[in-house]
Amino acid sequence: MGASRLWKKMLIVFVLAFALGLRLFYVLGEQYEPVEYDQKNYTTMAVQMLEKGIYGYNEAKSNTLVTPGFPVFLAAILAVFGYTDIERTFMVVRVLQVFISLGAIWYIYKIGLRLFNRTTGLIAAFFASVYGTFIVVNSLILTEVIFLTSFMALIYYQIKIVQENRTRDHLLAGLLLALAVLIRPNTLVVAPVPYVFLWFQHKKPYFKEISFGVLAFALGMLPWWIRNAITFHEIIFISKGGAGNPLLGGTDPYYRGTLDWSKIDFNNQQGEAIKRIKEGLQTDPALWIRWFTVGKMKEMFLNKLYIGDYGSSVPAWYAPWIPRFHKFLVYAGMGGSLIAFFIHKSYRYLITVFLILLGTQLMFIPEARYTIGMMPFLMLIISALLVQAVSYAVGLVRGRNKTGGGVRKDVRSETDGSKAV
């Protein structure tokens, strides 16, 4: 029995080793074109920080267009390895991201283990290890890898808050929230979730515990707030300004060219966006409601797949399975959520966070890139449902064998290490 339990615990090591091999094979074997767009802008910004001490994205002056999580990460690597041969340093970034990405898989496993059971965690971790998008992002000089790892760590400790309500977890979750927000600001929307679940469980507001989390979050954000106050003489909580407002960018239903940026008042982009949405709901409500729900979901999850040329880097027989696996996760995950929500609180926690992330993103430009933080929740839901379905089927078979065909009424799934929220 002891050897069997040890073997189960060791399986995650094999999953991580497999994930590492897939990622290194792709990253080291790929031919790279010169970076463009955001990748180029981040690189220019990092070099500017090192040479001139100016923190400015896409400008040669200080600004707060992007939060500092990824720029500081990139600048630190350039400072250590140099940037005279920038392509060589990019490879250092990519390989480092490969190892960081294993952290996301590890926390996906830990979330599955904590909410359900070890088998669920292993299946979800395996899904994450072979998912094409999660492999490709390691080659990009972008926020995705360090965001996903910090975000999965945040979700893990938020779940621990609901389950155990320890001061240490409130502090860690607060710090991880700050880290994730400094990489991707929209992460802030998930901050209240564990405290809402705590309230529903115990009917207590837990103000003291919330204050610990808020304090830790503030400490993590403090260097950014101080820098902004000194540089701009005002409190800038996250970021300010931008060439294009994402809410406004999402107000062109099905990209029919109804948004003319040349006629937009760039000093009032938010107001322009709200005005367009109001007018759209008045003139063609069906179109605009469809666009802000099903339309944007299809754009993000089905019409676009964030895998670059990964299909040409794998065997020909495997390439068609990359988009098929993605669609399986989308359809099975979202469809299964409709059932899973009514099964158990553990499912409801995952689905709640997923819906908050989805609802937030549906307000903005529907980019496949922004589904990356949502996919682990679908992987976990599918994995848990698969394990539960198999456990149920096995229980039925065993029940028939014992009772001569009778149906079992109590179905128990493996609970090794799990603690439901």
GROMACS .gro file of C-alpha atoms in nm:
model
  421
    1MET     CA    1   0.000   0.000   0.000
    2GLY     CA    2   0.283   0.239   0.087
    3ALA     CA    3   0.456   0.173  -0.245
    4SER     CA    4   0.129   0.232  -0.430
    5ARG     CA    5   0.075   0.569  -0.261
    6LEU     CA    6   0.434   0.671  -0.334
    7TRP     CA    7   0.387   0.577  -0.700
    8LYS     CA    8   0.074   0.793  -0.721
    9LYS     CA    9   0.261   1.086  -0.571
   10MET     CA   10   0.548   1.038  -0.817
   11LEU     CA   11   0.319   1.053  -1.121
   12ILE     CA   12   0.316   1.433  -1.114
   13VAL     CA   13   0.695   1.427  -1.151
   14PHE     CA   14   0.657   1.232  -1.476
   15VAL     CA   15   0.389   1.475  -1.598
   16LEU     CA   16   0.616   1.772  -1.525
   17ALA     CA   17   0.912   1.602  -1.693
   18PHE     CA   18   0.698   1.531  -1.999
   19ALA     CA   19   0.579   1.893  -2.005
   20LEU     CA   20   0.938   2.014  -1.976
   21GLY     CA   21   1.045   1.797  -2.268
   22LEU     CA   22   0.763   1.918  -2.493
   23ARG     CA   23   0.838   2.281  -2.418
   24LEU     CA   24   1.214   2.259  -2.459
   25PHE     CA   25   1.173   2.063  -2.783
   26TYR     CA   26   0.954   2.340  -2.925
   27VAL     CA   27   1.142   2.641  -2.790
   28LEU     CA   28   1.490   2.516  -2.882
   29GLY     CA   29   1.389   2.381  -3.221
   30GLU     CA   30   1.186   2.676  -3.349
   31GLN     CA   31   1.313   2.931  -3.602
   32TYR     CA   32   1.228   3.283  -3.484
   33GLU     CA   33   1.152   3.593  -3.685
   34PRO     CA   34   1.248   3.934  -3.542
   35VAL     CA   35   0.999   4.031  -3.272
   36GLU     CA   36   0.718   4.272  -3.355
   37TYR     CA   37   0.436   4.464  -3.187
   38ASP     CA   38   0.409   4.403  -2.811
   39GLN     CA   39   0.718   4.182  -2.798
   40LYS     CA   40   0.924   4.455  -2.963
   41ASN     CA   41   0.769   4.725  -2.746
   42TYR     CA   42   0.848   4.537  -2.425
   43THR     CA   43   1.207   4.482  -2.539
   44THR     CA   44   1.256   4.847  -2.630
   45MET     CA   45   1.108   4.945  -2.296
   46ALA     CA   46   1.340   4.713  -2.101
   47VAL     CA   47   1.648   4.847  -2.281
   48GLN     CA   48   1.530   5.204  -2.218
   49MET     CA   49   1.491   5.126  -1.848
   50LEU     CA   50   1.849   4.996  -1.831
   51GLU     CA   51   2.014   5.268  -2.040
   52LYS     CA   52   1.816   5.578  -1.944
   53GLY     CA   53   1.628   5.483  -1.630
   54ILE     CA   54   1.300   5.572  -1.800
   55TYR     CA   55   0.999   5.348  -1.738
   56GLY     CA   56   0.788   5.415  -2.046
   57TYR     CA   57   0.601   5.176  -2.274
   58ASN     CA   58   0.603   5.267  -2.645
   59GLU     CA   59   0.732   5.615  -2.556
   60ALA     CA   60   1.067   5.771  -2.470
   61LYS     CA   61   0.920   5.926  -2.156
   62SER     CA   62   0.781   5.795  -1.828
   63ASN     CA   63   0.427   5.663  -1.836
   64THR     CA   64   0.196   5.407  -1.675
   65LEU     CA   65   0.058   5.245  -1.989
   66VAL     CA   66   0.157   4.899  -1.863
   67THR     CA   67   0.213   4.761  -1.515
   68PRO     CA   68   0.572   4.668  -1.423
   69GLY     CA   69   0.551   4.292  -1.366
   70PHE     CA   70   0.678   4.176  -1.704
   71PRO     CA   71   0.894   4.479  -1.798
   72VAL     CA   72   1.095   4.444  -1.476
   73PHE     CA   73   1.126   4.067  -1.529
   74LEU     CA   74   1.256   4.123  -1.883
   75ALA     CA   75   1.487   4.408  -1.783
   76ALA     CA   76   1.641   4.192  -1.509
   77ILE     CA   77   1.728   3.920  -1.761
   78LEU     CA   78   1.871   4.173  -2.006
   79ALA     CA   79   2.078   4.325  -1.725
   80VAL     CA   80   2.232   3.987  -1.639
   81PHE     CA   81   2.280   3.840  -1.987
   82GLY     CA   82   2.319   4.158  -2.191
   83TYR     CA   83   2.137   4.261  -2.506
   84THR     CA   84   2.409   4.321  -2.763
   85ASP     CA   85   2.312   3.984  -2.909
   86ILE     CA   86   1.943   4.021  -2.837
   87GLU     CA   87   1.841   3.695  -3.006
   88ARG     CA   88   2.067   3.502  -2.770
   89THR     CA   89   1.912   3.676  -2.470
   90PHE     CA   90   1.564   3.607  -2.606
   91MET     CA   91   1.650   3.237  -2.597
   92VAL     CA   92   1.749   3.276  -2.233
   93VAL     CA   93   1.408   3.435  -2.167
   94ARG     CA   94   1.230   3.153  -2.350
   95VAL     CA   95   1.413   2.874  -2.170
   96LEU     CA   96   1.359   3.045  -1.835
   97GLN     CA   97   0.989   3.077  -1.916
   98VAL     CA   98   0.977   2.704  -1.989
   99PHE     CA   99   1.083   2.629  -1.633
  100ILE     CA  100   0.852   2.895  -1.489
  101SER     CA  101   0.561   2.744  -1.683
  102LEU     CA  102   0.602   2.420  -1.488
  103GLY     CA  103   0.488   2.617  -1.184
  104ALA     CA  104   0.149   2.673  -1.346
  105ILE     CA  105   0.112   2.300  -1.414
  106TRP     CA  106   0.215   2.221  -1.057
  107TYR     CA  107  -0.047   2.454  -0.913
  108ILE     CA  108  -0.315   2.318  -1.147
  109TYR     CA  109  -0.231   1.976  -1.006
  110LYS     CA  110  -0.242   2.107  -0.650
  111ILE     CA  111  -0.578   2.276  -0.708
  112GLY     CA  112  -0.724   1.953  -0.846
  113LEU     CA  113  -0.580   1.756  -0.554
  114ARG     CA  114  -0.710   2.001  -0.296
  115LEU     CA  115  -1.060   2.042  -0.440
  116PHE     CA  116  -1.121   1.689  -0.563
  117ASN     CA  117  -0.855   1.417  -0.559
  118ARG     CA  118  -0.510   1.327  -0.684
  119THR     CA  119  -0.634   1.170  -1.006
  120THR     CA  120  -0.822   1.486  -1.100
  121GLY     CA  121  -0.511   1.694  -1.038
  122LEU     CA  122  -0.297   1.460  -1.249
  123ILE     CA  123  -0.538   1.460  -1.543
  124ALA     CA  124  -0.572   1.839  -1.535
  125ALA     CA  125  -0.193   1.876  -1.514
  126PHE     CA  126  -0.155   1.643  -1.811
  127PHE     CA  127  -0.407   1.847  -2.009
  128ALA     CA  128  -0.207   2.161  -1.929
  129SER     CA  129   0.121   1.993  -2.025
  130VAL     CA  130   0.004   1.902  -2.378
  131TYR     CA  131  -0.225   2.200  -2.450
  132GLY     CA  132  -0.076   2.371  -2.756
  133THR     CA  133  -0.125   2.730  -2.643
  134PHE     CA  134   0.048   2.663  -2.310
  135ILE     CA  135   0.349   2.532  -2.504
  136VAL     CA  136   0.367   2.812  -2.762
  137VAL     CA  137   0.350   3.099  -2.512
  138ASN     CA  138   0.692   2.999  -2.378
  139SER     CA  139   0.846   3.124  -2.702
  140LEU     CA  140   0.689   3.470  -2.676
  141ILE     CA  141   0.842   3.772  -2.507
  142LEU     CA  142   0.509   3.849  -2.341
  143THR     CA  143   0.332   3.836  -2.005
  144GLU     CA  144   0.154   3.503  -2.047
  145VAL     CA  145   0.392   3.259  -1.878
  146ILE     CA  146   0.472   3.451  -1.561
  147PHE     CA  147   0.108   3.559  -1.538
  148LEU     CA  148  -0.033   3.207  -1.560
  149THR     CA  149   0.202   3.070  -1.294
  150SER     CA  150   0.137   3.356  -1.051
  151PHE     CA  151  -0.237   3.339  -1.121
  152MET     CA  152  -0.261   2.964  -1.056
  153ALA     CA  153  -0.065   3.012  -0.733
  154LEU     CA  154  -0.312   3.287  -0.636
  155ILE     CA  155  -0.612   3.062  -0.702
  156TYR     CA  156  -0.454   2.782  -0.498
  157TYR     CA  157  -0.407   3.002  -0.193
  158GLN     CA  158  -0.751   3.156  -0.232
  159ILE     CA  159  -0.893   2.804  -0.215
  160LYS     CA  160  -0.689   2.742   0.100
  161ILE     CA  161  -0.845   3.057   0.247
  162VAL     CA  162  -1.193   2.913   0.198
  163GLN     CA  163  -1.094   2.571   0.331
  164GLU     CA  164  -0.870   2.661   0.626
  165ASN     CA  165  -0.893   3.039   0.676
  166ARG     CA  166  -0.535   3.072   0.803
  167THR     CA  167  -0.370   3.410   0.840
  168ARG     CA  168  -0.068   3.293   0.642
  169ASP     CA  169  -0.284   3.210   0.342
  170HIS     CA  170  -0.455   3.550   0.351
  171LEU     CA  171  -0.113   3.716   0.346
  172LEU     CA  172   0.022   3.494   0.068
  173ALA     CA  173  -0.292   3.541  -0.141
  174GLY     CA  174  -0.267   3.918  -0.098
  175LEU     CA  175   0.095   3.922  -0.215
  176LEU     CA  176   0.018   3.690  -0.507
  177LEU     CA  177  -0.277   3.907  -0.605
  178ALA     CA  178  -0.044   4.208  -0.616
  179LEU     CA  179   0.205   4.013  -0.828
  180ALA     CA  180  -0.064   3.897  -1.070
  181VAL     CA  181  -0.216   4.248  -1.095
  182LEU     CA  182   0.128   4.394  -1.167
  183ILE     CA  183   0.148   4.151  -1.459
  184ARG     CA  184  -0.219   4.151  -1.572
  185PRO     CA  185  -0.435   4.420  -1.405
  186ASN     CA  186  -0.771   4.254  -1.476
  187THR     CA  187  -0.675   3.981  -1.226
  188LEU     CA  188  -0.808   4.216  -0.958
  189VAL     CA  189  -1.166   4.108  -1.032
  190VAL     CA  190  -1.115   3.771  -0.858
  191ALA     CA  191  -0.999   3.926  -0.529
  192PRO     CA  192  -1.338   3.908  -0.347
  193VAL     CA  193  -1.423   3.548  -0.444
  194PRO     CA  194  -1.278   3.357  -0.144
  195TYR     CA  195  -1.431   3.605   0.101
  196VAL     CA  196  -1.773   3.573  -0.059
  197PHE     CA  197  -1.750   3.194  -0.026
  198LEU     CA  198  -1.636   3.230   0.336
  199TRP     CA  199  -1.936   3.448   0.410
  200PHE     CA  200  -2.180   3.201   0.255
  201GLN     CA  201  -2.022   2.916   0.453
  202HIS     CA  202  -2.008   3.084   0.793
  203LYS     CA  203  -2.229   3.394   0.760
  204LYS     CA  204  -1.943   3.606   0.898
  205PRO     CA  205  -1.771   3.897   0.717
  206TYR     CA  206  -1.419   3.812   0.845
  207PHE     CA  207  -1.307   4.175   0.841
  208LYS     CA  208  -0.982   4.097   1.025
  209GLU     CA  209  -0.880   3.834   0.771
  210ILE     CA  210  -0.977   4.061   0.483
  211SER     CA  211  -0.759   4.333   0.633
  212PHE     CA  212  -0.460   4.095   0.632
  213GLY     CA  213  -0.514   4.025   0.263
  214VAL     CA  214  -0.561   4.392   0.178
  215LEU     CA  215  -0.247   4.485   0.372
  216ALA     CA  216  -0.038   4.223   0.192
  217PHE     CA  217  -0.178   4.338  -0.142
  218ALA     CA  218  -0.097   4.701  -0.060
  219LEU     CA  219   0.259   4.609   0.039
  220GLY     CA  220   0.305   4.431  -0.293
  221MET     CA  221   0.169   4.729  -0.487
  222LEU     CA  222   0.343   4.995  -0.278
  223PRO     CA  223   0.662   5.037  -0.488
  224TRP     CA  224   0.446   5.096  -0.797
  225TRP     CA  225   0.223   5.345  -0.618
  226ILE     CA  226   0.523   5.534  -0.475
  227ARG     CA  227   0.690   5.552  -0.816
  228ASN     CA  228   0.372   5.689  -0.973
  229ALA     CA  229   0.322   5.946  -0.696
  230ILE     CA  230   0.680   6.070  -0.724
  231THR     CA  231   0.684   6.077  -1.105
  232PHE     CA  232   0.334   6.208  -1.180
  233HIS     CA  233   0.238   6.373  -0.848
  234GLU     CA  234  -0.088   6.182  -0.835
  235ILE     CA  235  -0.219   5.847  -0.716
  236ILE     CA  236  -0.230   5.602  -1.006
  237PHE     CA  237  -0.361   5.274  -0.869
  238ILE     CA  238  -0.281   5.047  -1.165
  239SER     CA  239  -0.230   5.225  -1.498
  240LYS     CA  240  -0.339   5.533  -1.685
  241GLY     CA  241  -0.364   5.623  -2.051
  242GLY     CA  242  -0.318   5.411  -2.359
  243ALA     CA  243  -0.330   5.435  -2.735
  244GLY     CA  244  -0.652   5.236  -2.756
  245ASN     CA  245  -0.921   5.178  -2.497
  246PRO     CA  246  -1.004   4.802  -2.483
  247LEU     CA  247  -1.369   4.871  -2.400
  248LEU     CA  248  -1.397   5.099  -2.703
  249GLY     CA  249  -1.208   4.846  -2.916
  250GLY     CA  250  -1.474   4.588  -2.835
  251THR     CA  251  -1.761   4.802  -2.967
  252ASP     CA  252  -1.736   4.703  -3.333
  253PRO     CA  253  -1.977   4.406  -3.360
  254TYR     CA  254  -1.830   4.129  -3.574
  255TYR     CA  255  -1.564   4.369  -3.704
  256ARG     CA  256  -1.786   4.535  -3.962
  257GLY     CA  257  -1.582   4.853  -3.963
  258THR     CA  258  -1.830   5.063  -3.767
  259LEU     CA  259  -1.557   5.203  -3.539
  260ASP     CA  260  -1.366   5.489  -3.701
  261TRP     CA  261  -1.069   5.562  -3.476
  262SER     CA  262  -0.988   5.880  -3.668
  263LYS     CA  263  -1.307   6.036  -3.535
  264ILE     CA  264  -1.255   5.929  -3.174
  265ASP     CA  265  -1.174   6.177  -2.899
  266PHE     CA  266  -0.871   6.002  -2.744
  267ASN     CA  267  -0.912   6.203  -2.426
  268ASN     CA  268  -1.257   6.052  -2.372
  269GLN     CA  269  -1.233   5.698  -2.505
  270GLN     CA  270  -1.428   5.550  -2.214
  271GLY     CA  271  -1.712   5.793  -2.273
  272GLU     CA  272  -1.708   5.718  -2.646
  273ALA     CA  273  -1.730   5.345  -2.570
  274ILE     CA  274  -2.027   5.385  -2.337
  275LYS     CA  275  -2.198   5.612  -2.591
  276ARG     CA  276  -2.153   5.355  -2.870
  277ILE     CA  277  -2.287   5.073  -2.651
  278LYS     CA  278  -2.596   5.275  -2.553
  279GLU     CA  279  -2.664   5.372  -2.914
  280GLY     CA  280  -2.612   5.014  -3.030
  281LEU     CA  281  -2.853   4.873  -2.773
  282GLN     CA  282  -3.113   5.128  -2.882
  283THR     CA  283  -3.077   5.084  -3.259
  284ASP     CA  284  -3.006   4.710  -3.287
  285PRO     CA  285  -3.029   4.544  -2.945
  286ALA     CA  286  -3.024   4.187  -3.078
  287LEU     CA  287  -2.695   4.244  -3.262
  288TRP     CA  288  -2.522   4.412  -2.970
  289ILE     CA  289  -2.643   4.165  -2.707
  290ARG     CA  290  -2.537   3.876  -2.929
  291TRP     CA  291  -2.196   4.036  -2.988
  292PHE     CA  292  -2.128   4.098  -2.620
  293THR     CA  293  -2.219   3.739  -2.531
  294VAL     CA  294  -2.207   3.457  -2.785
  295GLY     CA  295  -2.026   3.660  -3.051
  296LYS     CA  296  -1.724   3.750  -2.841
  297MET     CA  297  -1.712   3.403  -2.685
  298LYS     CA  298  -1.690   3.248  -3.032
  299GLU     CA  299  -1.420   3.496  -3.132
  300MET     CA  300  -1.210   3.419  -2.825
  301PHE     CA  301  -1.260   3.045  -2.790
  302LEU     CA  302  -1.345   2.910  -3.135
  303ASN     CA  303  -1.268   3.144  -3.425
  304LYS     CA  304  -0.912   3.205  -3.310
  305LEU     CA  305  -0.656   2.967  -3.161
  306TYR     CA  306  -0.344   3.110  -3.002
  307ILE     CA  307  -0.088   2.855  -3.123
  308GLY     CA  308   0.115   3.039  -3.387
  309ASP     CA  309   0.286   2.783  -3.613
  310TYR     CA  310   0.296   2.509  -3.350
  311GLY     CA  311   0.116   2.273  -3.587
  312SER     CA  312   0.417   2.268  -3.820
  313SER     CA  313   0.648   2.176  -3.531
  314VAL     CA  314   0.478   1.848  -3.445
  315PRO     CA  315   0.430   1.522  -3.641
  316ALA     CA  316   0.175   1.552  -3.922
  317TRP     CA  317  -0.059   1.299  -3.762
  318TYR     CA  318  -0.071   1.500  -3.440
  319ALA     CA  319  -0.121   1.850  -3.588
  320PRO     CA  320  -0.500   1.815  -3.646
  321TRP     CA  321  -0.547   1.711  -3.283
  322ILE     CA  322  -0.417   2.043  -3.151
  323PRO     CA  323  -0.733   2.243  -3.243
  324ARG     CA  324  -0.952   1.939  -3.172
  325PHE     CA  325  -0.820   1.914  -2.818
  326HIS     CA  326  -0.880   2.286  -2.770
  327LYS     CA  327  -1.240   2.253  -2.886
  328PHE     CA  328  -1.287   1.950  -2.662
  329LEU     CA  329  -1.178   2.157  -2.362
  330VAL     CA  330  -1.407   2.444  -2.460
  331TYR     CA  331  -1.721   2.242  -2.537
  332ALA     CA  332  -1.680   1.979  -2.264
  333GLY     CA  333  -1.565   2.233  -2.007
  334MET     CA  334  -1.844   2.483  -2.066
  335GLY     CA  335  -2.108   2.215  -2.122
  336GLY     CA  336  -1.996   2.020  -1.818
  337SER     CA  337  -2.006   2.335  -1.608
  338LEU     CA  338  -2.382   2.357  -1.660
  339ILE     CA  339  -2.412   2.025  -1.477
  340ALA     CA  340  -2.116   2.052  -1.241
  341PHE     CA  341  -2.238   2.377  -1.085
  342PHE     CA  342  -2.519   2.183  -0.915
  343ILE     CA  343  -2.302   1.891  -0.801
  344HIS     CA  344  -2.065   2.035  -0.544
  345LYS     CA  345  -1.916   2.353  -0.398
  346SER     CA  346  -1.573   2.271  -0.539
  347TYR     CA  347  -1.712   2.294  -0.890
  348ARG     CA  348  -1.898   2.612  -0.803
  349TYR     CA  349  -1.579   2.781  -0.691
  350LEU     CA  350  -1.402   2.707  -1.019
  351ILE     CA  351  -1.705   2.803  -1.226
  352THR     CA  352  -1.752   3.128  -1.034
  353VAL     CA  353  -1.395   3.241  -1.100
  354PHE     CA  354  -1.423   3.134  -1.464
  355LEU     CA  355  -1.746   3.331  -1.514
  356ILE     CA  356  -1.599   3.641  -1.352
  357LEU     CA  357  -1.297   3.626  -1.584
  358LEU     CA  358  -1.518   3.557  -1.885
  359GLY     CA  359  -1.766   3.832  -1.801
  360THR     CA  360  -1.482   4.080  -1.760
  361GLN     CA  361  -1.321   3.990  -2.090
  362LEU     CA  362  -1.652   3.999  -2.279
  363MET     CA  363  -1.660   4.372  -2.215
  364PHE     CA  364  -1.339   4.424  -2.409
  365ILE     CA  365  -1.164   4.323  -2.731
  366PRO     CA  366  -1.219   3.947  -2.783
  367GLU     CA  367  -0.863   3.816  -2.820
  368ALA     CA  368  -0.778   3.445  -2.799
  369ARG     CA  369  -0.471   3.545  -2.599
  370TYR     CA  370  -0.692   3.645  -2.307
  371THR     CA  371  -0.849   3.301  -2.271
  372ILE     CA  372  -0.520   3.163  -2.138
  373GLY     CA  373  -0.608   3.237  -1.776
  374MET     CA  374  -0.951   3.073  -1.819
  375MET     CA  375  -0.849   2.742  -1.975
  376PRO     CA  376  -0.712   2.580  -1.653
  377PHE     CA  377  -1.059   2.604  -1.498
  378LEU     CA  378  -1.210   2.413  -1.790
  379MET     CA  379  -0.933   2.153  -1.760
  380LEU     CA  380  -1.001   2.105  -1.390
  381ILE     CA  381  -1.378   2.081  -1.436
  382ILE     CA  382  -1.347   1.823  -1.714
  383SER     CA  383  -1.092   1.620  -1.518
  384ALA     CA  384  -1.309   1.611  -1.206
  385LEU     CA  385  -1.619   1.513  -1.406
  386LEU     CA  386  -1.426   1.236  -1.585
  387VAL     CA  387  -1.299   1.093  -1.256
  388GLN     CA  388  -1.644   1.117  -1.101
  389ALA     CA  389  -1.807   0.950  -1.403
  390VAL     CA  390  -1.557   0.663  -1.400
  391SER     CA  391  -1.597   0.622  -1.023
  392TYR     CA  392  -1.972   0.612  -1.068
  393ALA     CA  393  -1.949   0.353  -1.347
  394VAL     CA  394  -1.712   0.135  -1.144
  395GLY     CA  395  -1.943   0.164  -0.846
  396LEU     CA  396  -2.237   0.050  -1.056
  397VAL     CA  397  -2.047  -0.251  -1.186
  398ARG     CA  398  -1.930  -0.350  -0.839
  399GLY     CA  399  -2.279  -0.295  -0.703
  400ARG     CA  400  -2.429  -0.526  -0.964
  401ASN     CA  401  -2.168  -0.789  -0.889
  402LYS     CA  402  -2.250  -0.775  -0.518
  403THR     CA  403  -2.627  -0.742  -0.537
  404GLY     CA  404  -2.707  -0.934  -0.850
  405GLY     CA  405  -2.773  -0.634  -1.070
  406GLY     CA  406  -2.894  -0.379  -0.815
  407VAL     CA  407  -2.792  -0.013  -0.855
  408ARG     CA  408  -2.573   0.155  -0.593
  409LYS     CA  409  -2.714   0.470  -0.445
  410ASP     CA  410  -2.400   0.595  -0.272
  411VAL     CA  411  -2.119   0.680  -0.507
  412ARG     CA  412  -1.789   0.786  -0.357
  413SER     CA  413  -1.496   0.911  -0.559
  414GLU     CA  414  -1.132   0.893  -0.460
  415THR     CA  415  -1.060   1.162  -0.201
  416ASP     CA  416  -0.686   1.129  -0.148
  417GLY     CA  417  -0.573   1.471  -0.033
  418SER     CA  418  -0.890   1.657  -0.123
  419LYS     CA  419  -1.074   1.914   0.086
  420ALA     CA  420  -1.387   2.054  -0.072
  421VAL     CA  421  -1.442   2.427  -0.040
   0.00000   0.00000   0.00000
